Amino acid sequence: MPSWLTELLVALQFLSPAVPPVPDLVVPETPLVVTTAAAGPVEVYNDGFDAPYAERWRHMSSSSTDRITQTTYDGRTALKMRPEADLEALWTVPYEVGTTYRVSATLKMPKKTGVHPAFWLRTDDPQRVGEIDVVESWGGKPRCERVLAAYYWRYSPPVGDQACLGDSYPKDMTEWHEYSAEFTYMGPGQDPAAEAPFPTRFFVDGVETWSTDHAPVSPEKIRLQVKRNCPDEEQPSCGQTSTSPSMYVDQVRVEKVSRQSTAPPADVVAVQEPVTGGVQAHVLDPASSYASFSNQTALPLTDQGWRYATGDFDGDRVTDVYAALPEGGGTAQVKVLDGSGFLRLFLTHATIVQRDTRLGRAQFAAGDYDGDGRDDLWVVDLDRDGHLGVSVLDASTGFQTELSDAATAAPALDPDRWQVTTGDYDFDGRDDLYLVDLQSDGRTAVHVLDAETGFTTFLAQTYTAALAVDPATWSVSTADHNGDGRDDLVMVNRAGATTEVHALDAATGFTSYLLQTGTALGATTDPSWTIAD
């Protein structure tokens, strides 16, 4: 290379602007603590039938376009539905586990004998139909006292709860009234026939008329329908030739009303891989303040060196154990052990591929990134080109698709000082990323990255009530210890005479303790022990 070219390259190197270093992650002078979103209805859908209905609804069964007209009636833009009209919305009520929705329709119902108008919801899952009959009316007949509301969790034949509510509903159902149902989605792994902690409630003009202790576990679709329906002894003349009595629909609205805490129990799972071989799990029971075990068992894992996390893989509100074993070449084996099967059975066994993440030094966690009630697999790289990186693999596809692959707002972190875990900090139904600095100016600090913004902003950056601790003998995780829907910080001390649990309250910015206790488990400082995140 000519000397002049060498000199030019050297000069250009000094002229090139320096890349600014990524700032250290520290608690700001004024700590950041974000509160939960204000309660109150938030409208997520409103159809006033001002635009062509076919853009948002489809015909079902024998329904056809000649059965439905968009018109103006009583000064309102409305849908006129004649007998045998049957529409299903093209969209579902958003499936967010723990979210309470109110679904409403403003209707004028016909009362002619043999006409059966209905406003209802149903899932596409034939085994878990979750049918919510908001209102059904039998025109001109006292059948079921004129009005029926129902919730069915099985179909063919229907199995569920129902109520005859004619006396609770307006006598003038041919006038405009708003009919509504409120329900809270439960996790996909829960039994739809089991009683739910949050009832499904029925309303007319804002007044509650009935409720049932069941809730849907699959996405709901809205139906509007007018049938001919007469007693057998009055067929075929009753209603069979009728085309005139119509149901008018002025508005269909969906609102997000509130959120409920649906987190699984705050189990603490200690896993031991003895040098003699085998893997053992010891599950400390939160119901006893960790003074007893809910399960102690050998795990069906043949190798050692697994990384462990806890989560709810199948949405049944029971803690499962995730085990990940890096194998080189950007791949890892992942197995999920079923908590409802006492950790003796596998829920899934998968190979994941992460070419851009050094899996050998990555941290693994489990958390619900998309709000579907199933905890996804999080692969956290503490140093991805100078930033903390996170990949989230979807539980619903067996970890074969990515929900997120992001370089976060956090810089690279020292693994000898920092630990990461997941939890829903702001009660929005999506787990956020907790970055815990165990040695921050003599204290333990927490920085929470918001999943809603793709980990580009912080929800919290604050010191906790805990002093600095030794990362080699302390572990962190999260759990909702007080049922307020916000995941508290759980710090586990493995160095004492017994393993200790310390839970810091998210609602106070982690400045106060909800629990500090010894457990039924002895010291777990031996390297063979791991506290599953």
XYZ file of N, CA and C in Angstrom, residues 93-186:
282
model
N -64.065 -10.435 20.054
C -63.787 -9.593 21.216
C -62.365 -9.922 21.649
N -61.453 -8.946 21.690
C -60.023 -9.236 21.897
C -59.781 -10.165 23.082
N -59.029 -11.234 22.821
C -58.781 -12.235 23.862
C -57.581 -11.817 24.696
N -57.861 -11.194 25.824
C -56.838 -10.798 26.782
C -57.245 -11.373 28.128
N -56.516 -12.367 28.579
C -56.877 -13.060 29.813
C -56.840 -12.081 30.984
N -57.909 -12.099 31.782
C -58.015 -11.204 32.923
C -58.707 -9.898 32.615
N -59.017 -9.636 31.342
C -59.700 -8.401 30.972
C -61.207 -8.620 30.988
N -61.918 -7.674 31.607
C -63.378 -7.710 31.641
C -63.924 -6.817 30.534
N -64.782 -7.386 29.700
C -65.400 -6.660 28.591
C -66.901 -6.521 28.830
N -67.441 -5.420 28.335
C -68.891 -5.259 28.252
C -69.265 -5.213 26.774
N -70.168 -6.104 26.354
C -70.639 -6.159 24.971
C -72.114 -5.781 24.976
N -72.474 -4.766 24.187
C -73.831 -4.215 24.234
C -74.409 -4.094 22.831
N -75.729 -4.169 22.755
C -76.449 -3.894 21.512
C -77.724 -3.142 21.859
N -78.034 -2.127 21.067
C -79.279 -1.377 21.225
C -80.265 -1.904 20.192
N -81.376 -2.473 20.678
C -82.275 -3.251 19.828
C -83.729 -2.835 20.005
N -84.496 -3.064 18.935
C -85.955 -3.117 18.983
C -86.341 -4.523 18.562
N -87.022 -5.258 19.429
C -87.307 -6.661 19.152
C -88.770 -6.855 18.760
N -89.032 -7.683 17.748
C -90.427 -7.966 17.379
C -91.082 -8.872 18.411
N -92.410 -8.811 18.481
C -93.116 -9.641 19.451
C -94.159 -10.549 18.809
N -94.221 -10.579 17.476
C -95.216 -11.403 16.816
C -94.973 -12.876 17.117
N -96.037 -13.616 17.282
C -95.944 -15.041 17.578
C -95.091 -15.762 16.535
N -94.182 -16.593 17.030
C -93.348 -17.393 16.144
C -92.043 -16.745 15.754
N -91.772 -15.530 16.236
C -90.514 -14.862 15.917
C -89.595 -14.915 17.137
N -88.360 -15.276 16.896
C -87.401 -15.513 17.984
C -86.132 -14.698 17.725
N -86.082 -13.422 18.151
C -84.880 -12.606 17.979
C -83.874 -12.883 19.099
N -82.581 -12.700 18.780
C -81.550 -13.004 19.777
C -80.296 -12.178 19.513
N -79.620 -11.849 20.605
C -78.302 -11.207 20.595
C -77.420 -12.069 21.484
N -76.336 -12.643 20.899
C -75.566 -13.624 21.647
C -74.122 -13.641 21.174
N -73.284 -14.375 21.908
C -71.875 -14.540 21.568
C -71.524 -16.018 21.653
N -70.509 -16.401 20.876
C -70.069 -17.793 20.910
C -68.642 -17.878 20.381
N -67.881 -18.853 20.877
C -66.518 -19.053 20.404
C -66.511 -20.018 19.219
N -65.351 -20.140 18.586
C -65.197 -21.094 17.487
C -64.746 -22.466 17.972
N -64.562 -22.627 19.273
C -64.088 -23.886 19.837
C -65.295 -24.775 20.149
N -65.517 -25.859 19.407
C -66.724 -26.672 19.621
C -66.743 -27.385 20.966
N -65.575 -27.556 21.586
C -65.524 -28.236 22.875
C -65.681 -27.275 24.050
N -65.457 -25.994 23.798
C -65.536 -24.986 24.865
C -66.248 -23.767 24.291
N -67.552 -23.941 24.019
C -68.257 -22.963 23.196
C -68.420 -21.618 23.884
N -68.542 -21.598 25.210
C -68.693 -20.333 25.910
C -69.808 -19.480 25.335
N -70.959 -20.094 25.035
C -72.053 -19.331 24.430
C -72.721 -18.447 25.478
N -72.792 -17.156 25.180
C -73.424 -16.180 26.067
C -74.655 -15.645 25.349
N -75.834 -16.083 25.774
C -77.085 -15.586 25.201
C -77.486 -14.341 25.990
N -77.115 -13.179 25.459
C -77.363 -11.930 26.178
C -78.858 -11.709 26.334
N -79.606 -11.925 25.255
C -81.063 -11.837 25.332
C -81.657 -12.656 24.192
N -82.669 -13.447 24.520
C -83.487 -14.154 23.539
C -84.943 -13.905 23.905
N -85.754 -13.642 22.913
C -87.166 -13.373 23.176
C -88.029 -14.230 22.262
N -89.141 -14.717 22.810
C -90.115 -15.469 22.023
C -91.354 -14.603 21.858
N -91.543 -14.100 20.649
C -92.638 -13.176 20.420
C -93.998 -13.809 20.645
N -94.823 -13.141 21.436
C -96.215 -13.540 21.606
C -96.432 -14.792 22.410
N -95.398 -15.353 23.003
C -95.560 -16.604 23.728
C -94.960 -16.486 25.124
N -95.520 -17.191 26.099
C -94.964 -17.154 27.449
C -93.815 -18.135 27.646
N -93.360 -18.751 26.544
C -92.281 -19.726 26.678
C -91.112 -19.100 27.436
N -90.638 -19.796 28.456
C -89.558 -19.321 29.318
C -89.854 -17.906 29.806
N -91.139 -17.680 30.053
C -91.582 -16.369 30.529
C -91.113 -15.247 29.612
N -91.044 -15.554 28.319
C -90.846 -14.548 27.277
C -89.397 -14.195 27.003
N -88.509 -14.180 28.018
C -87.118 -13.781 27.810
C -86.192 -14.795 28.470
N -85.129 -15.152 27.750
C -84.140 -16.094 28.269
C -82.753 -15.468 28.185
N -81.960 -15.645 29.244
C -80.526 -15.361 29.215
C -79.820 -16.648 29.615
N -78.668 -16.919 29.016
C -78.028 -18.211 29.274
C -76.527 -18.127 29.050
N -75.826 -19.093 29.668
C -74.400 -19.296 29.421
C -74.183 -20.805 29.287
N -73.677 -21.238 28.122
C -73.424 -22.658 27.873
C -71.928 -22.884 27.697
N -71.383 -23.873 28.408
C -69.970 -24.196 28.223
C -69.777 -25.462 27.395
N -70.835 -26.178 27.148
C -70.813 -27.304 26.213
C -72.015 -27.148 25.284
N -71.951 -27.829 24.140
C -73.060 -27.743 23.200
C -73.279 -29.108 22.568
N -74.476 -29.327 22.074
C -74.866 -30.588 21.413
C -74.723 -31.793 22.339
N -75.559 -31.923 23.342
C -76.624 -30.996 23.734
C -76.073 -29.869 24.606
N -76.833 -28.777 24.723
C -76.361 -27.659 25.542
C -76.225 -28.044 27.013
N -75.115 -27.636 27.617
C -74.892 -27.817 29.044
C -74.453 -26.469 29.598
N -75.185 -25.962 30.583
C -74.822 -24.668 31.134
C -75.873 -24.155 32.089
N -75.850 -22.844 32.300
C -76.817 -22.167 33.166
C -77.745 -21.323 32.306
N -79.005 -21.226 32.730
C -79.928 -20.346 32.032
C -80.952 -19.817 33.018
N -81.570 -18.701 32.635
C -82.570 -18.085 33.509
C -83.689 -17.507 32.661
N -84.930 -17.732 33.100
C -86.095 -17.125 32.473
C -86.332 -15.779 33.146
N -86.258 -14.714 32.365
C -86.180 -13.378 32.950
C -87.270 -12.437 32.461
N -88.397 -12.988 32.026
C -89.448 -12.133 31.498
C -89.868 -11.036 32.448
N -89.934 -11.343 33.749
C -90.372 -10.340 34.717
C -89.317 -9.269 34.961
N -88.056 -9.546 34.591
C -86.979 -8.583 34.827
C -86.715 -7.696 33.620
N -87.373 -7.984 32.517
C -87.109 -7.253 31.285
C -88.292 -6.363 30.932
N -88.060 -5.352 30.104
C -89.153 -4.425 29.769
C -90.311 -5.141 29.084
N -91.511 -4.711 29.418
C -92.677 -5.253 28.727
C -92.731 -4.754 27.286
N -92.137 -3.585 27.056
C -92.175 -2.981 25.725
C -90.865 -3.242 24.981
N -90.513 -4.505 24.777
C -89.264 -4.819 24.088
C -89.293 -4.409 22.624
N -90.478 -3.984 22.149
C -90.554 -3.450 20.793
C -90.033 -2.016 20.729
N -89.708 -1.431 21.880
C -89.069 -0.118 21.919
C -87.551 -0.304 22.054
N -86.802 0.792 21.908
C -85.348 0.708 21.969
C -84.874 0.442 23.397
N -84.016 -0.570 23.538
C -83.384 -0.872 24.825
C -81.957 -1.364 24.563
N -81.106 -1.149 25.545
C -79.724 -1.627 25.445
C -79.580 -2.905 26.270
N -79.123 -3.970 25.611
C -78.904 -5.263 26.256
C -77.392 -5.525 26.291
N -76.893 -5.938 27.458
C -75.443 -6.048 27.634
C -75.082 -7.288 28.431
N -73.841 -7.728 28.236
C -73.239 -8.761 29.075
C -71.811 -8.345 29.383
N -71.375 -8.608 30.608
C -69.988 -8.385 31.010
C -69.363 -9.724 31.369
N -68.164 -9.969 30.856
C -67.477 -11.220 31.156
C -65.981 -10.965 31.224
N -65.284 -11.848 31.935
C -63.834 -11.775 32.082
C -63.220 -13.019 31.461
N -62.343 -12.822 30.499
C -61.679 -13.969 29.883
C -60.786 -14.677 30.907
N -60.884 -16.005 30.933
C -60.006 -16.825 31.745
C -58.986 -17.513 30.839
